Amino acid sequence: MLDDRKLAVLRAIVEDYVSTNEPVGSKALTDRHNLGVSPATIRNDMAALEEQGYIRQPHTSAGRVPTDKGYRLFVDRLSSIKPLSRAERRAIETFLAGAVDLDEIVMRTVRLLAQLTRQVAVVQYPSLTRSSIRHVEIVPLAERRVMLVLITNTGRVEQRVIDLPEDVADDRIGNLRAVLNSCLDGCGLSMVPETVADLPERLPPEDRQVAVTILSVLLETLVERHEEKIVFAGAANLAAADFSVGLRDVLEALEEQVVLMRLLGETAGISELTVRIGSENPYSGLRGTSIVAAGYGSGDKELARLGVLGPTRMDYPVTMGAVRAVARYVGQILAGS
Amino acid sequence: MLDDRKLAVLRAIVEDYVSTNEPVGSKALTDRHNLGVSPATIRNDMAALEEQGYIRQPHTSAGRVPTDKGYRLFVDRLSSIKPLSRAERRAIETFLAGAVDLDEIVMRTVRLLAQLTRQVAVVQYPSLTRSSIRHVEIVPLAERRVMLVLITNTGRVEQRVIDLPEDVADDRIGNLRAVLNSCLDGCGLSMVPETVADLPERLPPEDRQVAVTILSVLLETLVERHEEKIVFAGAANLAAADFSVGLRDVLEALEEQVVLMRLLGETAGISELTVRIGSENPYSGLRGTSIVAAGYGSGDKELARLGVLGPTRMDYPVTMGAVRAVARYVGQILAGS
DNA sequence: CTCTGGCACTCTGTGTTCCCGAGTGCCAAG
DNA sequence: CTTGGCACTCGGGAACACAGAGTGCCAGAG
């Protein structure tokens, strides 16, 4: 069906179109790549490729442009991920290493990725549900008010102000804190509800009321905050790419957390790349854009995902290389801190 | 120099231009506003206004367009801030009231402002330097590792991981925590350095080394984090406005924290509006955009600033009303929580 | 069966020209 | 000071022509 030469032609079309952003014709192809055959032959191949939906002509008598299906084939079979240069790896490493807390790690990561790929970068905060509790703190703020602070092993900190039903002395708070910590230290977040279920019963009766109040907020925090936080950067790169049409839609999508979440896609393996091309996206405003995403995490658990979004005609090998590399380094940083 | 009618003409030009986005001519003016004089008279006035730099013609024989100077006069003397409708106020109140922590307050505020004005909204996090410490927590993570958590009275939480020079037992940590809190509770952030200066000397010798390490990180956090955090939302509104030219520059400016900081402007009174029009901005990429900003805070201290950024030809009365209202409500929310 | 050169054909994009109309500035009269 | 009249300017759209790139197809050569 598709012999080697036709595949070579498709690859050449994708590469040329990506770099020039203009429909590519048979003449230009034979000039720039030495395919060893004449333009006429190429034309036949092109006709075949078009027949099968891998390329199309914007107008009669213009060059050919890859379709989403064409890009898909290119990504799956015709290209290999391009590793970063040594210098780039170095840059990533030093840039990320300077971060002092989770916020900054995420912030730097998203900027780095945007700069590296010259596209819009998207990074999801390490998810709560897959991490575990490192410490629980209860801080008295006022007579009947405490702040609950939750620190996870990924460095994420959640805080809630809680109004208590009664005055509680500081030592009772201290006691409660100690009990909570001994129960929950290292506990996976998904395990918290059952771990905590019978806890009030093990406390002296006078503390139960307070414990119940605090625990309910704690659980609520875990569940509600399941809606994960996502940040993006590099929107200016969108304007640079000759997007023009649909830019509006893309910007809108970027500001919708929910859409972004779905774009990053469901789980794959760590550092395993997911590529969504044009119409494969689950959002109509993003026809014309592709997403390259990967999971990242410490150890072998995927904590969250990150990726970039750009025009369908992006340089996939390079972009994929950058995304994979950044995902790996972030994983390392998270594991180390 | 500028009699009442000329001012009326300028006002009419600004209003028409803002709503139609097309240069406005003498005929159109007399049609849409009943100025009681003929187009010819208006033309004379326009010539005078142009002479003095308040309006200009894009080309000979096109209508007139306000200059930055013209907008300035309009904002200063020809318009009054338009209060929000009751329904809008209601919406703001309920929308903001649902926020559970500082992150969410800021997030909701910026979205709200963007939606209300249909422009790009910018909100600065309540500044550290002007708030005070509510609690300091030291959390043991590993043998020689602790996490320092700082909670301010505005609900902001700062965290840092610290590597210690030696093993430290938990009770010593607890002791240190108690001492720190008794020193620093309620202490204004700007006062922290001096408050803490002689603290190591008041500790038993064996704890000094550790205390110094922790304090240095604490101070560093306060100082370094002086670079304030800023978020924005509503970039999609930029694309909707027929910006086209310069959109790139604007997006770039938005991603530069430093530029944003300067744009929001130096302090004015709380809820006191600052308007920067076009070339008044301290950044060349933003020719053609205006900023409307206001301070917000709880009580009478300005904690930070917020505002919107849009094309020079924006509806100033409405925008100013929205910014002022949101600033006030956020202040209330912060004071209440 | 595949490749190749030739050829006629089809578009798009660009440059040119032309003309309409909105808007102006100026002037003389009220 | 205001007004109507008038000549003038210029941007922008419509009509048109044209060059150039690219195609499809066909007949002939390996």
XYZ file of C-alpha atoms (C1' of nucleotides) in Angstrom:
734
model
C 0.000 0.000 0.000
C 2.596 2.492 1.062
C 6.010 1.539 -0.149
C 9.164 2.963 1.310
C 9.415 5.790 -1.141
C 5.925 7.010 -0.443
C 6.754 7.070 3.238
C 9.924 8.989 2.481
C 7.876 11.455 0.496
C 5.457 11.907 3.362
C 8.287 12.434 5.789
C 9.835 15.009 3.464
C 6.537 16.822 3.101
C 6.048 17.013 6.847
C 9.569 18.217 7.450
C 9.455 20.840 4.744
C 6.052 22.068 5.685
C 7.008 22.358 9.327
C 10.047 24.397 8.528
C 8.635 26.633 5.781
C 4.964 26.799 6.665
C 4.070 26.711 3.009
C 2.401 23.996 0.993
C 5.117 21.918 -0.580
C 5.135 20.928 -4.216
C 6.782 18.136 -6.125
C 9.510 20.339 -7.542
C 10.574 21.721 -4.174
C 10.716 18.186 -2.792
C 13.105 16.836 -5.388
C 15.236 19.922 -4.978
C 15.610 19.788 -1.217
C 15.772 16.055 -0.694
C 17.603 13.753 -3.007
C 14.963 11.162 -3.550
C 16.540 9.964 -6.773
C 13.406 10.259 -8.828
C 11.789 12.973 -10.905
C 9.052 15.352 -9.862
C 6.549 13.486 -11.994
C 7.104 10.325 -10.008
C 6.722 12.220 -6.795
C 3.459 13.568 -8.103
C 2.141 10.081 -8.535
C 3.146 9.199 -5.016
C 1.556 12.338 -3.752
C -1.665 11.486 -5.515
C -1.612 8.128 -3.759
C -0.917 9.715 -0.384
C -3.728 12.147 -0.889
C -6.008 9.342 -1.966
C -5.423 7.713 1.401
C -5.872 10.882 3.367
C -2.354 11.583 4.557
C -1.989 14.884 2.744
C -4.246 17.349 1.013
C -4.101 20.427 -1.169
C -5.414 23.681 0.224
C -6.524 24.581 -3.321
C -6.197 22.969 -6.660
C -2.765 23.692 -7.921
C -1.117 24.496 -4.674
C 1.393 22.260 -2.937
C 0.418 19.594 -0.452
C -0.028 19.907 3.279
C -0.066 17.034 5.774
C -3.404 16.104 7.307
C -3.779 15.120 10.944
C -3.641 11.545 9.782
C -0.394 12.325 7.983
C 1.182 13.822 11.088
C 0.024 10.816 13.049
C 1.798 8.437 10.724
C 4.862 10.654 10.817
C 4.975 10.652 14.591
C 4.300 6.959 14.934
C 6.532 5.529 12.265
C 8.600 8.079 10.434
C 10.392 10.029 13.108
C 12.396 9.434 16.207
C 12.532 11.574 19.298
C 15.409 13.954 19.106
C 17.469 14.031 22.282
C 18.498 17.381 23.679
C 22.002 18.649 23.304
C 24.348 18.350 26.229
C 24.179 22.090 26.749
C 20.421 22.031 26.914
C 20.422 19.253 29.476
C 22.869 21.202 31.544
C 20.680 24.276 31.338
C 17.607 22.368 32.445
C 19.408 20.822 35.344
C 20.856 24.003 36.750
C 17.713 25.975 36.159
C 15.485 23.526 37.980
C 17.955 22.853 40.755
C 17.693 26.435 41.960
C 14.068 26.085 43.004
C 13.360 26.261 46.710
C 9.812 25.010 47.022
C 7.134 23.256 45.058
C 5.601 26.431 43.739
C 8.894 27.473 42.379
C 9.685 24.097 40.895
C 6.426 24.144 39.000
C 6.841 27.752 37.960
C 10.329 27.202 36.680
C 9.384 24.007 34.943
C 6.603 25.600 32.979
C 8.750 28.525 31.933
C 11.611 26.322 31.017
C 9.439 24.134 28.866
C 7.897 27.127 27.146
C 11.265 28.580 26.364
C 12.770 25.303 25.237
C 9.994 24.470 22.816
C 8.959 28.008 21.945
C 5.421 26.938 22.550
C 2.827 27.051 25.277
C 3.805 24.870 28.192
C 1.361 23.344 30.641
C 2.237 21.791 33.976
C -0.056 20.099 36.412
C 0.767 20.263 40.103
C 1.696 16.920 41.606
C -1.592 15.341 42.443
C -2.720 14.948 46.003
C -4.290 11.568 45.613
C -1.153 9.807 44.603
C 1.097 11.249 47.262
C 1.288 10.616 50.968
C 1.187 12.685 54.109
C 4.436 13.803 55.592
C 3.120 16.008 58.337
C -0.052 17.473 59.742
C 0.066 20.687 61.656
C -2.644 22.382 63.678
C -1.966 26.000 64.439
C -4.064 27.950 66.925
C -5.051 31.278 65.434
C -7.614 32.582 67.889
C -9.891 31.355 70.649
C -11.958 29.079 68.540
C -10.003 29.107 65.385
C -7.173 26.959 64.123
C -5.403 26.551 60.849
C -4.900 23.074 59.512
C -1.749 22.646 57.450
C -1.093 19.523 55.484
C 2.326 18.750 54.070
C 2.726 15.986 51.524
C 5.803 14.094 50.483
C 5.859 16.004 47.223
C 6.258 19.246 49.146
C 2.767 20.420 48.533
C 1.162 22.362 51.349
C -2.568 22.647 51.872
C -4.074 24.976 54.421
C -7.520 25.538 55.821
C -8.893 27.769 58.497
C -11.269 25.945 60.821
C -13.797 27.390 63.222
C -14.155 25.176 66.258
C -17.374 24.523 68.189
C -15.740 25.304 71.551
C -12.664 26.855 73.142
C -9.762 24.464 73.094
C -6.606 24.879 75.125
C -3.297 24.732 73.347
C -2.147 21.539 75.013
C -5.203 19.704 73.841
C -4.430 20.907 70.338
C -0.891 19.674 70.793
C -2.155 16.320 71.859
C -4.462 16.069 68.914
C -1.663 16.984 66.596
C 0.529 14.259 68.025
C -2.182 11.659 67.615
C -2.955 12.737 64.094
C 0.654 12.613 63.082
C 1.309 9.220 64.551
C -1.684 7.899 62.648
C -1.134 9.577 59.371
C 2.581 9.923 58.911
C 3.478 8.385 55.587
C -0.118 7.450 54.955
C -1.110 7.486 51.291
C -3.742 10.104 50.692
C -6.190 7.617 49.331
C -5.855 5.678 52.570
C -6.590 8.606 54.837
C -10.364 8.192 55.120
C -10.248 4.659 56.471
C -7.192 5.312 58.615
C -8.974 8.152 60.266
C -12.406 6.577 60.576
C -12.190 5.232 64.092
C -9.846 7.856 65.423
C -12.345 9.913 67.432
C -13.296 6.826 69.414
C -9.750 6.399 70.597
C -9.678 9.890 72.046
C -10.906 11.066 75.427
C -14.615 11.955 75.100
C -14.118 15.683 75.589
C -11.911 15.899 72.511
C -14.137 13.990 70.187
C -16.286 16.861 69.092
C -13.252 18.912 68.108
C -11.565 15.993 66.427
C -14.604 15.315 64.314
C -14.712 18.928 63.161
C -11.080 18.944 62.204
C -11.176 15.574 60.525
C -14.149 16.495 58.428
C -12.265 19.497 57.103
C -9.224 17.347 56.519
C -11.188 14.870 54.461
C -12.936 17.608 52.611
C -9.603 19.130 51.693
C -8.390 15.862 50.272
C -11.489 15.233 48.261
C -12.353 18.694 47.044
C -8.829 19.531 46.157
C -8.848 16.589 43.889
C -9.526 19.238 41.279
C -5.911 19.694 40.443
C -4.107 22.908 39.877
C -2.614 23.654 36.510
C -0.425 26.465 35.283
C 0.701 27.477 31.850
C 3.251 29.825 30.346
C 4.471 30.973 26.974
C 1.244 32.340 25.589
C 3.327 34.883 23.723
C 4.689 32.059 21.612
C 1.189 31.520 20.300
C 1.090 34.981 18.848
C 4.471 34.418 17.279
C 3.359 31.296 15.512
C 1.194 32.659 12.734
C -1.858 31.352 14.476
C -4.065 34.358 13.955
C -7.182 32.319 13.342
C -8.486 30.631 16.411
C -6.018 32.235 18.759
C -8.959 33.378 20.733
C -10.215 29.851 21.181
C -6.844 28.583 22.203
C -6.418 31.237 24.855
C -9.838 30.438 26.175
C -9.046 26.780 26.416
C -5.857 27.574 28.292
C -7.773 29.413 30.944
C -10.168 26.558 31.501
C -8.593 24.263 34.039
C -11.002 21.529 33.152
C -10.165 21.588 29.485
C -6.468 21.636 30.238
C -6.810 18.644 32.477
C -8.465 16.657 29.782
C -5.886 17.773 27.275
C -2.988 16.490 29.277
C -4.731 13.222 28.964
C -5.243 10.252 31.137
C -2.435 8.298 32.554
C 0.248 6.636 30.577
C 3.551 5.440 31.943
C 6.024 7.874 33.436
C 7.884 9.851 30.804
C 5.807 8.015 28.302
C 4.842 10.494 25.669
C 1.279 11.124 24.602
C 0.757 12.995 21.360
C -2.627 14.354 20.396
C -2.844 15.781 16.949
C -5.413 18.324 15.836
C -8.813 16.745 15.633
C -7.754 13.998 18.011
C -8.178 16.588 20.748
C -11.294 16.393 22.845
C -12.056 20.079 22.356
C -13.272 21.708 19.220
C -11.565 25.052 19.762
C -8.272 23.294 19.376
C -8.586 22.055 15.891
C -5.226 23.016 14.474
C -3.256 22.473 17.648
C -1.373 19.470 18.905
C -0.446 18.458 22.412
C 2.643 16.598 23.460
C 2.407 15.445 27.045
C 4.191 13.174 29.468
C 3.741 12.021 33.018
C 6.293 12.854 35.645
C 6.863 11.689 39.155
C 9.389 10.522 41.662
C 10.260 6.882 41.696
C 7.849 4.904 39.590
C 4.618 6.622 40.528
C 3.205 9.125 38.125
C 2.370 12.189 40.176
C 1.113 14.465 37.462
C 1.532 15.418 33.851
C 3.099 18.175 31.850
C 3.322 19.043 28.217
C 3.213 21.634 25.527
C 0.584 22.837 23.138
C 1.370 24.207 19.727
C 0.228 24.371 16.147
C -0.296 21.050 14.414
C 2.652 21.872 12.253
C 5.204 21.708 15.034
C 8.549 20.026 15.064
C 7.482 16.821 16.758
C 10.856 15.132 17.201
C 12.347 18.157 18.942
C 9.255 18.935 20.994
C 8.920 15.358 22.137
C 12.553 15.296 23.139
C 12.182 18.435 25.213
C 9.016 17.290 26.947
C 10.460 13.927 27.818
C 13.672 15.425 29.129
C 11.939 17.998 31.279
C 9.549 15.403 32.669
C 12.468 13.255 33.719
C 14.380 16.040 35.367
C 11.397 17.287 37.274
C 10.863 13.783 38.516
C 14.424 13.666 39.755
C 14.148 17.016 41.463
C 10.958 15.996 43.202
C 12.454 12.731 44.338
C 15.483 14.511 45.696
C 13.780 17.209 47.698
C -8.762 77.951 25.700
C -11.216 75.082 25.779
C -14.738 76.268 26.228
C -17.517 74.013 27.355
C -18.614 73.059 23.920
C -15.159 71.940 22.894
C -15.018 69.750 25.963
C -18.399 68.342 25.093
C -17.126 67.594 21.619
C -14.090 65.816 23.008
C -16.247 63.779 25.315
C -18.528 62.848 22.437
C -15.573 61.832 20.302
C -14.158 59.609 23.017
C -17.493 57.977 23.693
C -18.276 57.357 20.047
C -14.836 56.106 19.249
C -14.851 53.744 22.193
C -18.143 52.249 21.166
C -17.662 52.084 17.398
C -13.923 51.755 17.068
C -13.986 53.973 14.006
C -12.681 57.469 13.526
C -15.549 59.843 14.160
C -16.404 62.721 11.856
C -18.273 65.950 12.357
C -21.430 64.711 10.702
C -21.705 61.610 12.815
C -21.229 63.705 15.924
C -24.100 66.060 15.258
C -26.275 63.094 14.371
C -25.646 61.056 17.494
C -25.389 63.814 20.055
C -27.578 66.852 20.009
C -24.977 69.518 20.390
C -27.218 72.186 18.934
C -24.762 73.371 16.343
C -23.941 72.434 12.779
C -21.201 70.138 11.555
C -19.211 73.098 10.309
C -19.003 74.526 13.803
C -17.944 71.197 15.143
C -15.237 71.111 12.547
C -13.817 74.336 13.848
C -13.812 72.980 17.376
C -12.189 69.807 16.195
C -9.479 71.779 14.472
C -8.806 73.549 17.759
C -8.755 70.263 19.692
C -6.371 68.799 17.198
C -4.217 71.900 17.359
C -3.797 71.288 21.057
C -3.104 67.603 20.714
C -6.245 66.052 22.131
C -7.313 64.348 18.939
C -5.767 63.487 15.619
C -6.705 62.168 12.199
C -5.334 58.810 11.127
C -5.232 60.173 7.551
C -6.245 63.352 5.932
C -9.938 63.208 5.389
C -10.763 60.591 7.927
C -12.584 61.209 11.183
C -10.800 62.085 14.389
C -9.445 59.753 17.032
C -8.557 60.691 20.602
C -4.869 60.875 21.482
C -3.493 59.681 24.798
C -3.664 63.260 25.949
C -7.302 63.357 24.934
C -8.131 60.244 26.925
C -6.290 61.717 29.849
C -8.418 64.828 29.820
C -11.503 62.692 29.421
C -10.646 60.561 32.415
C -9.616 63.489 34.589
C -12.348 65.956 33.888
C -15.026 64.701 31.530
C -16.197 61.450 32.994
C -17.274 60.031 36.283
C -16.764 56.518 37.529
C -19.755 54.397 36.789
C -20.937 52.390 39.773
C -21.822 48.762 39.253
C -25.372 47.612 39.137
C -26.866 46.018 42.210
C -26.843 42.666 40.488
C -23.180 42.951 39.677
C -22.298 43.801 43.245
C -24.253 40.830 44.419
C -22.449 38.590 41.984
C -19.061 39.807 43.141
C -19.906 39.300 46.758
C -21.177 35.778 46.456
C -18.451 34.743 44.056
C -15.658 35.938 46.307
C -17.240 34.738 49.503
C -16.949 31.128 48.404
C -13.157 31.123 48.507
C -11.520 28.979 51.144
C -7.918 30.134 51.184
C -5.719 32.908 49.922
C -4.841 31.154 46.687
C -8.461 30.776 45.897
C -9.341 34.333 46.811
C -6.717 35.638 44.449
C -7.667 33.207 41.727
C -11.314 34.077 41.931
C -10.620 37.766 42.084
C -8.584 37.789 38.934
C -11.140 35.766 37.031
C -13.961 37.863 38.275
C -12.264 41.053 37.248
C -11.463 39.692 33.821
C -15.011 38.636 33.251
C -16.504 41.842 34.578
C -14.394 44.127 32.418
C -13.905 41.778 29.484
C -10.259 42.613 29.643
C -7.065 41.230 31.079
C -7.069 41.318 34.848
C -3.960 41.409 36.998
C -3.821 40.762 40.720
C -0.835 40.975 42.975
C -0.673 38.703 46.012
C -0.891 40.514 49.309
C 2.629 41.628 49.958
C 4.717 40.018 52.615
C 6.429 43.124 53.830
C 3.301 44.838 54.910
C 1.808 41.936 56.773
C 2.771 40.338 60.036
C 3.595 36.874 61.277
C 0.842 34.829 62.736
C 2.681 31.608 63.268
C 5.982 29.892 62.626
C 6.152 26.146 62.383
C 9.163 23.882 62.205
C 8.428 20.410 60.964
C 10.987 17.603 61.189
C 11.167 15.772 57.895
C 14.218 13.574 58.324
C 17.302 13.235 60.468
C 18.872 16.495 59.491
C 16.083 18.055 57.619
C 13.203 20.268 58.641
C 10.585 22.276 56.857
C 10.012 25.841 57.911
C 6.456 27.072 57.458
C 5.535 30.696 57.874
C 1.944 31.817 58.172
C 1.074 35.491 57.863
C -1.993 37.359 58.983
C -3.154 37.620 55.402
C -3.273 33.857 55.178
C -0.209 33.516 53.054
C 1.929 30.479 53.715
C 5.614 30.293 52.912
C 7.577 27.080 53.172
C 11.198 26.144 52.922
C 13.107 22.939 53.338
C 16.231 23.333 55.458
C 19.209 21.036 55.756
C 20.652 21.190 59.238
C 24.324 20.924 60.151
C 23.688 18.258 62.785
C 21.104 15.808 64.061
C 18.543 17.533 66.214
C 16.113 15.758 68.509
C 12.448 16.565 68.159
C 12.152 18.131 71.584
C 14.875 20.607 70.789
C 12.990 21.509 67.652
C 9.867 21.939 69.710
C 11.696 24.212 72.060
C 13.038 26.298 69.236
C 9.609 26.578 67.749
C 8.189 27.812 71.011
C 10.887 30.438 71.368
C 10.472 31.609 67.797
C 6.755 31.938 68.137
C 6.870 33.833 71.360
C 9.291 36.267 69.749
C 7.641 36.676 66.426
C 3.937 36.290 66.969
C 2.248 39.362 65.518
C 5.556 40.827 64.518
C 5.427 42.951 61.361
C 7.527 41.371 58.662
C 9.707 44.414 58.315
C 10.517 44.166 62.009
C 11.586 40.540 61.899
C 15.314 41.058 61.251
C 15.911 43.183 64.316
C 13.585 41.158 66.501
C 15.509 38.065 65.682
C 19.007 39.515 65.767
C 19.987 38.600 69.339
C 17.903 35.492 69.560
C 20.677 32.904 69.226
C 22.448 34.423 72.214
C 19.480 33.776 74.417
C 19.516 30.088 73.591
C 21.591 27.351 75.179
C 24.943 27.144 73.343
C 24.259 23.747 71.794
C 21.223 25.085 69.954
C 22.824 28.174 68.534
C 24.286 26.599 65.465
C 20.926 25.190 64.459
C 19.083 28.377 65.276
C 21.412 30.410 63.125
C 20.842 28.098 60.186
C 17.106 28.290 60.510
C 17.025 32.018 61.075
C 19.138 32.708 58.055
C 16.664 30.809 55.895
C 13.817 32.640 57.558
C 15.319 36.007 56.788
C 16.179 34.956 53.285
C 12.595 33.927 52.712
C 11.331 37.304 53.800
C 13.780 39.242 51.737
C 13.925 37.175 48.592
C 10.242 36.682 48.475
C 9.895 40.378 48.394
C 9.596 39.788 44.682
C 5.880 39.553 44.818
C 3.735 37.043 43.089
C 1.361 38.199 40.412
C -1.277 36.390 38.442
C -3.344 37.377 35.471
C -6.371 36.069 33.624
C -8.511 36.910 30.661
C -5.870 36.812 27.975
C -8.561 35.577 25.626
C -10.195 38.985 25.874
C -7.131 40.458 24.243
C -7.666 38.410 21.152
C -11.288 39.462 21.067
C -10.445 43.131 21.137
C -9.180 43.742 17.641
C -5.683 44.125 18.944
C -3.930 42.168 16.246
C -0.888 44.402 16.147
C 1.272 44.168 19.210
C -0.636 41.330 20.781
C 2.617 39.509 20.946
C 4.234 42.264 22.946
C 1.339 42.480 25.328
C 1.407 38.773 26.046
C 5.102 38.970 26.658
C 4.685 41.804 29.090
C 2.042 39.825 30.943
C 4.430 36.973 31.518
C 7.113 39.214 32.926
C 6.433 39.569 36.608
C 8.727 42.548 36.820
C 6.972 44.481 34.113
C 3.608 43.697 35.640
C 4.754 44.952 38.989
C 5.782 48.240 37.545
C 2.568 48.493 35.606
C 0.395 48.195 38.643
C 2.217 51.230 39.788
C 3.520 52.517 43.021
C 1.331 53.101 45.945
C -1.681 55.324 45.988
C -4.390 55.232 48.600
C -6.563 52.190 49.055
C -9.192 51.862 46.344
C -7.682 54.981 44.880
C -7.632 54.477 41.165
C -4.534 54.871 39.071
C -5.012 55.174 35.341
C -2.119 54.893 32.947
C -2.905 55.665 29.373
C -0.926 54.403 26.401
C 2.419 56.116 26.267
C 2.244 56.958 29.953
C 3.155 53.346 30.539
C 6.704 52.544 31.498
C 7.019 49.867 28.874
C 7.266 50.356 25.168
C 5.511 47.141 24.166
C 2.375 48.553 25.690
C 1.865 51.551 23.545
C -1.804 51.293 22.759
C -2.833 49.778 26.055
C -4.083 51.407 29.215
C -3.991 50.216 32.780
C -6.551 50.886 35.442
C -5.306 49.847 38.866
C -6.206 50.227 42.495
C -4.751 49.229 45.829
C -6.588 46.848 48.078
C -6.124 45.779 51.635
C -7.805 45.116 54.929
C -8.369 48.030 57.198
C -6.439 51.037 56.040
C -3.219 49.368 54.995
C -2.684 48.778 51.322
C -1.585 45.169 51.013
C -1.252 44.930 47.267
C -2.673 46.133 44.012
C -4.913 44.846 41.294
C -6.144 46.153 37.993
C -6.949 45.528 34.402
C -5.139 46.086 31.171
C -6.889 46.813 27.907
C -6.725 48.778 24.705
C -6.410 52.529 25.066
C -9.873 52.806 23.666
C -11.593 51.174 26.593
C -14.676 52.278 28.426
C -12.954 54.058 31.289
C -15.975 54.889 33.447
C -17.189 51.315 33.503
C -13.746 49.787 33.896
C -12.847 52.112 36.723
C -16.080 51.295 38.477
C -15.424 47.586 38.258
C -11.843 47.822 39.448
C -12.735 49.984 42.388
C -15.604 47.747 43.415
C -13.569 44.559 43.209
C -10.706 46.132 45.144
C -13.076 47.066 47.936
C -14.696 43.682 48.150
C -11.424 41.835 48.190
C -10.313 44.075 51.010
C -13.414 43.174 52.954
C -12.957 39.485 52.344
C -9.348 39.621 53.463
C -10.241 41.532 56.577
C -12.920 39.016 57.419
C -10.934 35.833 57.065
C 5.044 -2.359 -14.495
C 7.509 1.884 -13.281
C 9.574 6.028 -14.279
C 10.054 10.265 -17.006
C 9.459 14.428 -19.755
C 6.127 17.213 -21.889
C 2.039 19.771 -22.047
C -2.221 21.961 -21.178
C -4.839 23.587 -17.403
C -6.144 25.721 -13.009
C -5.750 28.346 -9.449
C -4.010 32.024 -5.958
C -1.883 36.039 -4.973
C -0.299 40.434 -6.424
C -0.160 44.661 -8.689
C -2.756 48.261 -11.253
C -6.269 51.141 -12.133
C -10.379 53.360 -11.185
C -13.983 55.347 -8.681
C -16.987 56.322 -4.771
C -17.767 58.516 -0.591
C -16.684 60.289 3.776
C -14.564 63.894 5.653
C -11.957 68.000 5.656
C -10.528 73.165 5.334
C -11.689 77.426 3.853
C -14.567 81.218 2.602
C -18.185 84.377 2.338
C -22.553 85.489 4.075
C -25.895 85.737 7.897
C -19.437 83.388 16.152
C -22.101 80.313 13.300
C -23.542 78.391 8.976
C -24.008 76.556 4.306
C -21.457 75.834 0.189
C -17.700 74.078 -2.324
C -13.451 72.213 -3.915
C -10.117 68.927 -2.477
C -7.919 64.748 -0.517
C -7.329 60.224 0.319
C -8.430 55.455 1.852
C -10.462 51.383 0.539
C -13.136 48.352 -2.321
C -14.171 46.433 -7.050
C -12.667 45.000 -11.434
C -9.110 43.230 -14.070
C -5.042 41.294 -15.831
C -1.055 38.469 -15.253
C 2.728 35.742 -13.712
C 4.083 31.648 -11.410
C 3.696 27.499 -9.081
C 1.740 23.339 -9.167
C -1.153 19.756 -10.903
C -3.020 15.641 -13.832
C -2.555 13.068 -17.584
C -0.458 10.847 -21.417
C 2.706 8.608 -24.302
C 7.173 6.733 -24.586
C 11.424 4.681 -22.586
C 13.608 1.321 -19.444
